[in-house]
Amino acid sequence: DAKTTQPPSMDCAEGRAANLPCNHSTISGNEYVYWYRQIHSQGPQYIIHGLKNNETNEMASLIITEDRKSSTLILPHATLRDTAVYYCIVRARGTASKLTFGTGTRLQVTL
Amino acid sequence: GAVVSQHPSWVICKSGTSVKIECRSLDFQATTMFWYRQFPKQSLMLMATSNEGSKATYEQGVEKDKFLINHASLTLSTLTVTSAHPEDSSFYICSENSGRTDNEQFFGPGTRLTVL
């Protein structure tokens, strides 16, 4: 699986959009970009994933660059409950394909 | 989405004892489940892949005789930490591959193991 690079930490004011970048310059054609987050002392929570098109769901939006070498997770209106470690993971499709977690970005949402 | 439960949510045991952690897929029959371990202030590390009806596949450096995995049914995988020692104290998390759409994984809430 391709390696990802994320900033170690970010701050965001409550109510503002949080934009979390991820670099995955070695991504291959059959690999998806997945985003998970982990709130302290809980299991990771699936957020969103995509292959090449931008995706949006009730939690977030995922913007993938045309060359697929980087992506941005957008939380449109961050709240204090969004404070967590966010993981960007690249993985090939398949039922036995495991997730490899990097160090992620620690997002701190402040008042 | 899929729901995964773990039991117990936390456990404290004496050094040398064995501890069993259960992972259940509540609304999906999971042929494959994964076990992760997370030490304080570190990321999740995959320990093993649990396959229903067959032997688990362990990651490099994980002792299969110490971390026994059983996946006897499509909804239950168990991880037994045998002869636990203080260095085994960690947060153990399981996940299952939903097998639907693009195979997003759903994680359990984790089990905090403290070995005295």
PDB file of C-alpha atoms in Angstrom:
ATOM      1  CA  ASP A   1       0.000   0.000   0.000  1.00  0.00           C
ATOM      2  CA  ALA A   2       1.147   3.521  -0.759  1.00  0.00           C
ATOM      3  CA  LYS A   3       2.502   5.642   2.079  1.00  0.00           C
ATOM      4  CA  THR A   4       0.752   8.817   3.194  1.00  0.00           C
ATOM      5  CA  THR A   5       2.079  12.017   4.739  1.00  0.00           C
ATOM      6  CA  GLN A   6      -0.009  14.225   7.013  1.00  0.00           C
ATOM      7  CA  PRO A   7       0.807  17.211   9.212  1.00  0.00           C
ATOM      8  CA  PRO A   8       1.108  16.100  12.839  1.00  0.00           C
ATOM      9  CA  SER A   9      -1.344  18.635  14.201  1.00  0.00           C
ATOM     10  CA  MET A  10      -3.799  21.373  13.244  1.00  0.00           C
ATOM     11  CA  ASP A  11      -6.067  23.791  15.049  1.00  0.00           C
ATOM     12  CA  CYS A  12      -9.469  24.977  13.932  1.00  0.00           C
ATOM     13  CA  ALA A  13     -11.970  27.375  15.431  1.00  0.00           C
ATOM     14  CA  GLU A  14     -15.388  25.972  16.148  1.00  0.00           C
ATOM     15  CA  GLY A  15     -17.830  26.686  13.335  1.00  0.00           C
ATOM     16  CA  ARG A  16     -15.110  27.119  10.752  1.00  0.00           C
ATOM     17  CA  ALA A  17     -14.184  24.631   8.073  1.00  0.00           C
ATOM     18  CA  ALA A  18     -11.351  22.250   8.899  1.00  0.00           C
ATOM     19  CA  ASN A  19      -9.222  21.311   5.912  1.00  0.00           C
ATOM     20  CA  LEU A  20      -6.947  18.347   6.534  1.00  0.00           C
ATOM     21  CA  PRO A  21      -4.367  17.628   3.837  1.00  0.00           C
ATOM     22  CA  CYS A  22      -2.833  14.304   2.914  1.00  0.00           C
ATOM     23  CA  ASN A  23      -0.053  13.520   0.498  1.00  0.00           C
ATOM     24  CA  HIS A  24      -0.012  10.139  -1.238  1.00  0.00           C
ATOM     25  CA  SER A  25       2.297  10.695  -4.183  1.00  0.00           C
ATOM     26  CA  THR A  26       2.978   6.974  -4.728  1.00  0.00           C
ATOM     27  CA  ILE A  27      -0.657   5.937  -4.963  1.00  0.00           C
ATOM     28  CA  SER A  28      -1.392   3.364  -7.637  1.00  0.00           C
ATOM     29  CA  GLY A  29      -4.374   3.141  -9.924  1.00  0.00           C
ATOM     30  CA  ASN A  30      -6.362   0.590  -7.954  1.00  0.00           C
ATOM     31  CA  GLU A  31      -5.874   2.223  -4.555  1.00  0.00           C
ATOM     32  CA  TYR A  32      -8.561   4.163  -2.765  1.00  0.00           C
ATOM     33  CA  VAL A  33      -8.094   6.999  -0.297  1.00  0.00           C
ATOM     34  CA  TYR A  34      -9.799   6.335   3.034  1.00  0.00           C
ATOM     35  CA  TRP A  35     -10.214   8.682   5.970  1.00  0.00           C
ATOM     36  CA  TYR A  36     -10.807   7.566   9.529  1.00  0.00           C
ATOM     37  CA  ARG A  37     -10.730   9.422  12.796  1.00  0.00           C
ATOM     38  CA  GLN A  38     -10.094   8.322  16.338  1.00  0.00           C
ATOM     39  CA  ILE A  39     -11.492  10.182  19.278  1.00  0.00           C
ATOM     40  CA  HIS A  40      -9.508   9.630  22.457  1.00  0.00           C
ATOM     41  CA  SER A  41      -9.791   6.085  23.864  1.00  0.00           C
ATOM     42  CA  GLN A  42     -12.248   4.953  21.201  1.00  0.00           C
ATOM     43  CA  GLY A  43     -11.993   2.759  18.128  1.00  0.00           C
ATOM     44  CA  PRO A  44     -11.450   4.478  14.789  1.00  0.00           C
ATOM     45  CA  GLN A  45     -14.504   5.780  12.980  1.00  0.00           C
ATOM     46  CA  TYR A  46     -14.889   5.568   9.218  1.00  0.00           C
ATOM     47  CA  ILE A  47     -15.453   8.980   7.626  1.00  0.00           C
ATOM     48  CA  ILE A  48     -15.270   8.790   3.864  1.00  0.00           C
ATOM     49  CA  HIS A  49     -13.363   7.272   0.978  1.00  0.00           C
ATOM     50  CA  GLY A  50     -12.829   7.876  -2.718  1.00  0.00           C
ATOM     51  CA  LEU A  51     -10.982   6.729  -5.800  1.00  0.00           C
ATOM     52  CA  LYS A  52     -10.653   9.766  -8.042  1.00  0.00           C
ATOM     53  CA  ASN A  53     -13.849  11.786  -7.881  1.00  0.00           C
ATOM     54  CA  ASN A  54     -14.666  14.177  -5.085  1.00  0.00           C
ATOM     55  CA  GLU A  55     -16.989  12.672  -2.526  1.00  0.00           C
ATOM     56  CA  THR A  56     -19.368  14.110   0.045  1.00  0.00           C
ATOM     57  CA  ASN A  57     -21.392  12.537   2.805  1.00  0.00           C
ATOM     58  CA  GLU A  58     -23.092  13.715   5.967  1.00  0.00           C
ATOM     59  CA  MET A  59     -19.797  13.925   7.823  1.00  0.00           C
ATOM     60  CA  ALA A  60     -17.332  15.418   5.395  1.00  0.00           C
ATOM     61  CA  SER A  61     -16.150  16.099   1.872  1.00  0.00           C
ATOM     62  CA  LEU A  62     -13.133  14.529   0.211  1.00  0.00           C
ATOM     63  CA  ILE A  63     -11.312  16.424  -2.501  1.00  0.00           C
ATOM     64  CA  ILE A  64      -8.814  14.372  -4.526  1.00  0.00           C
ATOM     65  CA  THR A  65      -6.459  16.132  -6.916  1.00  0.00           C
ATOM     66  CA  GLU A  66      -6.600  15.221 -10.571  1.00  0.00           C
ATOM     67  CA  ASP A  67      -3.243  13.434 -10.429  1.00  0.00           C
ATOM     68  CA  ARG A  68      -4.452  11.651  -7.235  1.00  0.00           C
ATOM     69  CA  LYS A  69      -1.212  12.439  -5.456  1.00  0.00           C
ATOM     70  CA  SER A  70      -2.900  14.341  -2.673  1.00  0.00           C
ATOM     71  CA  SER A  71      -6.278  14.853  -1.082  1.00  0.00           C
ATOM     72  CA  THR A  72      -8.029  17.077   1.438  1.00  0.00           C
ATOM     73  CA  LEU A  73     -10.643  16.112   3.974  1.00  0.00           C
ATOM     74  CA  ILE A  74     -13.038  18.958   4.699  1.00  0.00           C
ATOM     75  CA  LEU A  75     -15.182  19.180   7.796  1.00  0.00           C
ATOM     76  CA  PRO A  76     -17.451  22.072   6.765  1.00  0.00           C
ATOM     77  CA  HIS A  77     -18.421  23.323  10.231  1.00  0.00           C
ATOM     78  CA  ALA A  78     -16.104  21.913  12.855  1.00  0.00           C
ATOM     79  CA  THR A  79     -17.405  21.384  16.373  1.00  0.00           C
ATOM     80  CA  LEU A  80     -15.620  20.536  19.600  1.00  0.00           C
ATOM     81  CA  ARG A  81     -16.690  16.918  19.108  1.00  0.00           C
ATOM     82  CA  ASP A  82     -14.596  16.778  15.953  1.00  0.00           C
ATOM     83  CA  THR A  83     -11.420  16.988  18.031  1.00  0.00           C
ATOM     84  CA  ALA A  84      -9.637  13.740  17.172  1.00  0.00           C
ATOM     85  CA  VAL A  85      -6.741  12.169  15.306  1.00  0.00           C
ATOM     86  CA  TYR A  86      -7.530  11.934  11.612  1.00  0.00           C
ATOM     87  CA  TYR A  87      -5.929   9.201   9.543  1.00  0.00           C
ATOM     88  CA  CYS A  88      -5.548   9.242   5.773  1.00  0.00           C
ATOM     89  CA  ILE A  89      -4.991   5.723   4.441  1.00  0.00           C
ATOM     90  CA  VAL A  90      -4.433   4.420   0.951  1.00  0.00           C
ATOM     91  CA  ARG A  91      -5.601   0.914   0.297  1.00  0.00           C
ATOM     92  CA  ALA A  92      -6.385  -1.363  -2.590  1.00  0.00           C
ATOM     93  CA  ARG A  93      -9.899  -2.656  -2.881  1.00  0.00           C
ATOM     94  CA  GLY A  94     -10.526  -6.164  -1.593  1.00  0.00           C
ATOM     95  CA  THR A  95     -12.047  -7.911   1.372  1.00  0.00           C
ATOM     96  CA  ALA A  96      -8.710  -9.014   2.809  1.00  0.00           C
ATOM     97  CA  SER A  97      -6.981  -5.735   2.204  1.00  0.00           C
ATOM     98  CA  LYS A  98      -5.736  -4.469   5.523  1.00  0.00           C
ATOM     99  CA  LEU A  99      -5.517  -0.867   6.717  1.00  0.00           C
ATOM    100  CA  THR A 100      -2.106   0.505   7.615  1.00  0.00           C
ATOM    101  CA  PHE A 101      -2.328   3.447   9.977  1.00  0.00           C
ATOM    102  CA  GLY A 102       0.237   6.214   9.924  1.00  0.00           C
ATOM    103  CA  THR A 103       0.621   8.846  12.610  1.00  0.00           C
ATOM    104  CA  GLY A 104      -2.330  10.940  11.433  1.00  0.00           C
ATOM    105  CA  THR A 105      -3.192  14.574  12.114  1.00  0.00           C
ATOM    106  CA  ARG A 106      -4.306  15.607  15.555  1.00  0.00           C
ATOM    107  CA  LEU A 107      -7.090  18.153  15.001  1.00  0.00           C
ATOM    108  CA  GLN A 108      -7.881  20.412  17.924  1.00  0.00           C
ATOM    109  CA  VAL A 109     -11.121  22.360  17.592  1.00  0.00           C
ATOM    110  CA  THR A 110     -11.235  25.380  19.874  1.00  0.00           C
ATOM    111  CA  LEU A 111     -13.873  27.854  20.984  1.00  0.00           C
TER     112      LEU A 111
ATOM    113  CA  GLY B   1     -23.263   0.827   8.628  1.00  0.00           C
ATOM    114  CA  ALA B   2     -21.852  -2.267  10.270  1.00  0.00           C
ATOM    115  CA  VAL B   3     -21.649  -2.396  14.037  1.00  0.00           C
ATOM    116  CA  VAL B   4     -18.849  -4.096  15.893  1.00  0.00           C
ATOM    117  CA  SER B   5     -18.788  -4.739  19.625  1.00  0.00           C
ATOM    118  CA  GLN B   6     -15.981  -5.765  21.930  1.00  0.00           C
ATOM    119  CA  HIS B   7     -16.057  -7.346  25.353  1.00  0.00           C
ATOM    120  CA  PRO B   8     -14.803  -6.481  27.845  1.00  0.00           C
ATOM    121  CA  SER B   9     -14.255  -2.759  27.376  1.00  0.00           C
ATOM    122  CA  TRP B  10     -11.497  -2.842  29.959  1.00  0.00           C
ATOM    123  CA  VAL B  11      -9.741  -5.512  32.004  1.00  0.00           C
ATOM    124  CA  ILE B  12      -7.104  -5.553  34.705  1.00  0.00           C
ATOM    125  CA  CYS B  13      -5.247  -8.779  35.342  1.00  0.00           C
ATOM    126  CA  LYS B  14      -2.245 -10.117  37.182  1.00  0.00           C
ATOM    127  CA  SER B  15       0.964 -10.927  35.380  1.00  0.00           C
ATOM    128  CA  GLY B  16       1.001 -14.510  34.123  1.00  0.00           C
ATOM    129  CA  THR B  17      -2.729 -14.858  33.607  1.00  0.00           C
ATOM    130  CA  SER B  18      -4.525 -15.160  30.279  1.00  0.00           C
ATOM    131  CA  VAL B  19      -7.144 -12.735  29.045  1.00  0.00           C
ATOM    132  CA  LYS B  20      -9.739 -13.322  26.343  1.00  0.00           C
ATOM    133  CA  ILE B  21     -11.178 -10.451  24.319  1.00  0.00           C
ATOM    134  CA  GLU B  22     -14.266 -10.952  22.179  1.00  0.00           C
ATOM    135  CA  CYS B  23     -15.089  -9.122  18.978  1.00  0.00           C
ATOM    136  CA  ARG B  24     -18.557  -9.449  17.515  1.00  0.00           C
ATOM    137  CA  SER B  25     -19.937  -8.250  14.219  1.00  0.00           C
ATOM    138  CA  LEU B  26     -23.522  -7.403  15.079  1.00  0.00           C
ATOM    139  CA  ASP B  27     -25.127  -6.967  11.707  1.00  0.00           C
ATOM    140  CA  PHE B  28     -22.793  -8.544   9.193  1.00  0.00           C
ATOM    141  CA  GLN B  29     -21.257 -11.945   8.689  1.00  0.00           C
ATOM    142  CA  ALA B  30     -17.578 -11.194   8.633  1.00  0.00           C
ATOM    143  CA  THR B  31     -15.321 -13.801   7.091  1.00  0.00           C
ATOM    144  CA  THR B  32     -12.365 -11.554   7.825  1.00  0.00           C
ATOM    145  CA  MET B  33     -11.692  -9.583  10.969  1.00  0.00           C
ATOM    146  CA  PHE B  34      -8.605  -7.687  12.018  1.00  0.00           C
ATOM    147  CA  TRP B  35      -6.920  -7.210  15.386  1.00  0.00           C
ATOM    148  CA  TYR B  36      -4.949  -4.073  16.176  1.00  0.00           C
ATOM    149  CA  ARG B  37      -2.959  -2.928  19.175  1.00  0.00           C
ATOM    150  CA  GLN B  38      -2.357   0.661  20.193  1.00  0.00           C
ATOM    151  CA  PHE B  39       0.129   1.818  22.810  1.00  0.00           C
ATOM    152  CA  PRO B  40      -0.284   5.252  24.448  1.00  0.00           C
ATOM    153  CA  LYS B  41       0.359   8.170  22.118  1.00  0.00           C
ATOM    154  CA  GLN B  42       1.031   5.819  19.214  1.00  0.00           C
ATOM    155  CA  SER B  43      -0.896   4.785  16.140  1.00  0.00           C
ATOM    156  CA  LEU B  44      -2.731   1.522  15.596  1.00  0.00           C
ATOM    157  CA  MET B  45      -0.579  -1.432  14.672  1.00  0.00           C
ATOM    158  CA  LEU B  46      -2.106  -4.416  12.915  1.00  0.00           C
ATOM    159  CA  MET B  47      -1.445  -7.622  14.813  1.00  0.00           C
ATOM    160  CA  ALA B  48      -3.237 -10.233  12.776  1.00  0.00           C
ATOM    161  CA  THR B  49      -5.934 -11.029  10.279  1.00  0.00           C
ATOM    162  CA  SER B  50      -8.582 -13.404  11.567  1.00  0.00           C
ATOM    163  CA  ASN B  51     -10.142 -15.713   9.008  1.00  0.00           C
ATOM    164  CA  GLU B  52     -13.341 -17.605   9.713  1.00  0.00           C
ATOM    165  CA  GLY B  53     -12.745 -21.336   9.722  1.00  0.00           C
ATOM    166  CA  SER B  54      -9.000 -21.139   9.188  1.00  0.00           C
ATOM    167  CA  LYS B  55      -5.821 -20.048  10.919  1.00  0.00           C
ATOM    168  CA  ALA B  56      -5.130 -16.407  11.533  1.00  0.00           C
ATOM    169  CA  THR B  57      -2.408 -14.577   9.650  1.00  0.00           C
ATOM    170  CA  TYR B  58      -0.022 -12.758  11.954  1.00  0.00           C
ATOM    171  CA  GLU B  59       2.041  -9.677  11.169  1.00  0.00           C
ATOM    172  CA  GLN B  60       5.786  -9.846  11.437  1.00  0.00           C
ATOM    173  CA  GLY B  61       6.962  -9.671  15.019  1.00  0.00           C
ATOM    174  CA  VAL B  62       3.659 -10.769  16.566  1.00  0.00           C
ATOM    175  CA  GLU B  63       3.935 -14.046  18.485  1.00  0.00           C
ATOM    176  CA  LYS B  64       1.147 -16.360  17.387  1.00  0.00           C
ATOM    177  CA  ASP B  65       1.537 -18.562  20.447  1.00  0.00           C
ATOM    178  CA  LYS B  66       1.105 -15.592  22.750  1.00  0.00           C
ATOM    179  CA  PHE B  67      -1.799 -13.951  20.958  1.00  0.00           C
ATOM    180  CA  LEU B  68      -4.219 -16.745  20.151  1.00  0.00           C
ATOM    181  CA  ILE B  69      -6.941 -15.888  17.682  1.00  0.00           C
ATOM    182  CA  ASN B  70     -10.057 -17.933  17.107  1.00  0.00           C
ATOM    183  CA  HIS B  71     -12.658 -17.091  14.471  1.00  0.00           C
ATOM    184  CA  ALA B  72     -15.080 -19.961  14.840  1.00  0.00           C
ATOM    185  CA  SER B  73     -18.152 -18.212  13.512  1.00  0.00           C
ATOM    186  CA  LEU B  74     -18.951 -15.470  11.053  1.00  0.00           C
ATOM    187  CA  THR B  75     -19.866 -13.074  13.831  1.00  0.00           C
ATOM    188  CA  LEU B  76     -17.289 -13.769  16.514  1.00  0.00           C
ATOM    189  CA  SER B  77     -13.520 -13.546  16.704  1.00  0.00           C
ATOM    190  CA  THR B  78     -11.605 -13.860  19.954  1.00  0.00           C
ATOM    191  CA  LEU B  79      -8.113 -12.753  20.912  1.00  0.00           C
ATOM    192  CA  THR B  80      -6.514 -14.449  23.908  1.00  0.00           C
ATOM    193  CA  VAL B  81      -3.434 -12.868  25.420  1.00  0.00           C
ATOM    194  CA  THR B  82      -1.680 -15.784  27.079  1.00  0.00           C
ATOM    195  CA  SER B  83       0.591 -15.374  30.083  1.00  0.00           C
ATOM    196  CA  ALA B  84       0.123 -11.634  29.995  1.00  0.00           C
ATOM    197  CA  HIS B  85       2.907  -9.363  31.217  1.00  0.00           C
ATOM    198  CA  PRO B  86       2.955  -5.621  31.915  1.00  0.00           C
ATOM    199  CA  GLU B  87       4.388  -4.903  28.459  1.00  0.00           C
ATOM    200  CA  ASP B  88       1.202  -6.386  26.969  1.00  0.00           C
ATOM    201  CA  SER B  89      -0.798  -3.571  28.537  1.00  0.00           C
ATOM    202  CA  SER B  90      -2.365  -1.791  25.595  1.00  0.00           C
ATOM    203  CA  PHE B  91      -5.566  -0.837  23.795  1.00  0.00           C
ATOM    204  CA  TYR B  92      -6.755  -3.746  21.640  1.00  0.00           C
ATOM    205  CA  ILE B  93      -9.131  -2.972  18.791  1.00  0.00           C
ATOM    206  CA  CYS B  94     -10.828  -5.243  16.302  1.00  0.00           C
ATOM    207  CA  SER B  95     -12.409  -4.434  12.979  1.00  0.00           C
ATOM    208  CA  GLU B  96     -14.339  -6.183  10.293  1.00  0.00           C
ATOM    209  CA  ASN B  97     -14.425  -5.772   6.572  1.00  0.00           C
ATOM    210  CA  SER B  98     -17.998  -5.063   5.661  1.00  0.00           C
ATOM    211  CA  GLY B  99     -17.518  -6.661   2.292  1.00  0.00           C
ATOM    212  CA  ARG B 100     -19.939  -4.142   0.867  1.00  0.00           C
ATOM    213  CA  THR B 101     -19.275  -1.391  -1.604  1.00  0.00           C
ATOM    214  CA  ASP B 102     -15.603  -0.494  -1.376  1.00  0.00           C
ATOM    215  CA  ASN B 103     -14.835  -2.518   1.727  1.00  0.00           C
ATOM    216  CA  GLU B 104     -14.680   0.201   4.308  1.00  0.00           C
ATOM    217  CA  GLN B 105     -13.765  -1.333   7.667  1.00  0.00           C
ATOM    218  CA  PHE B 106     -15.740  -0.773  10.832  1.00  0.00           C
ATOM    219  CA  PHE B 107     -14.014  -0.852  14.176  1.00  0.00           C
ATOM    220  CA  GLY B 108     -15.001  -1.972  17.616  1.00  0.00           C
ATOM    221  CA  PRO B 109     -14.795   0.382  20.600  1.00  0.00           C
ATOM    222  CA  GLY B 110     -11.589  -1.215  21.855  1.00  0.00           C
ATOM    223  CA  THR B 111     -10.529  -3.083  24.991  1.00  0.00           C
ATOM    224  CA  ARG B 112      -8.117  -1.518  27.468  1.00  0.00           C
ATOM    225  CA  LEU B 113      -5.872  -4.195  28.981  1.00  0.00           C
ATOM    226  CA  THR B 114      -3.801  -3.420  32.041  1.00  0.00           C
ATOM    227  CA  VAL B 115      -1.466  -6.100  33.331  1.00  0.00           C
ATOM    228  CA  LEU B 116      -0.190  -5.588  36.854  1.00  0.00           C
TER     229      LEU B 116
END
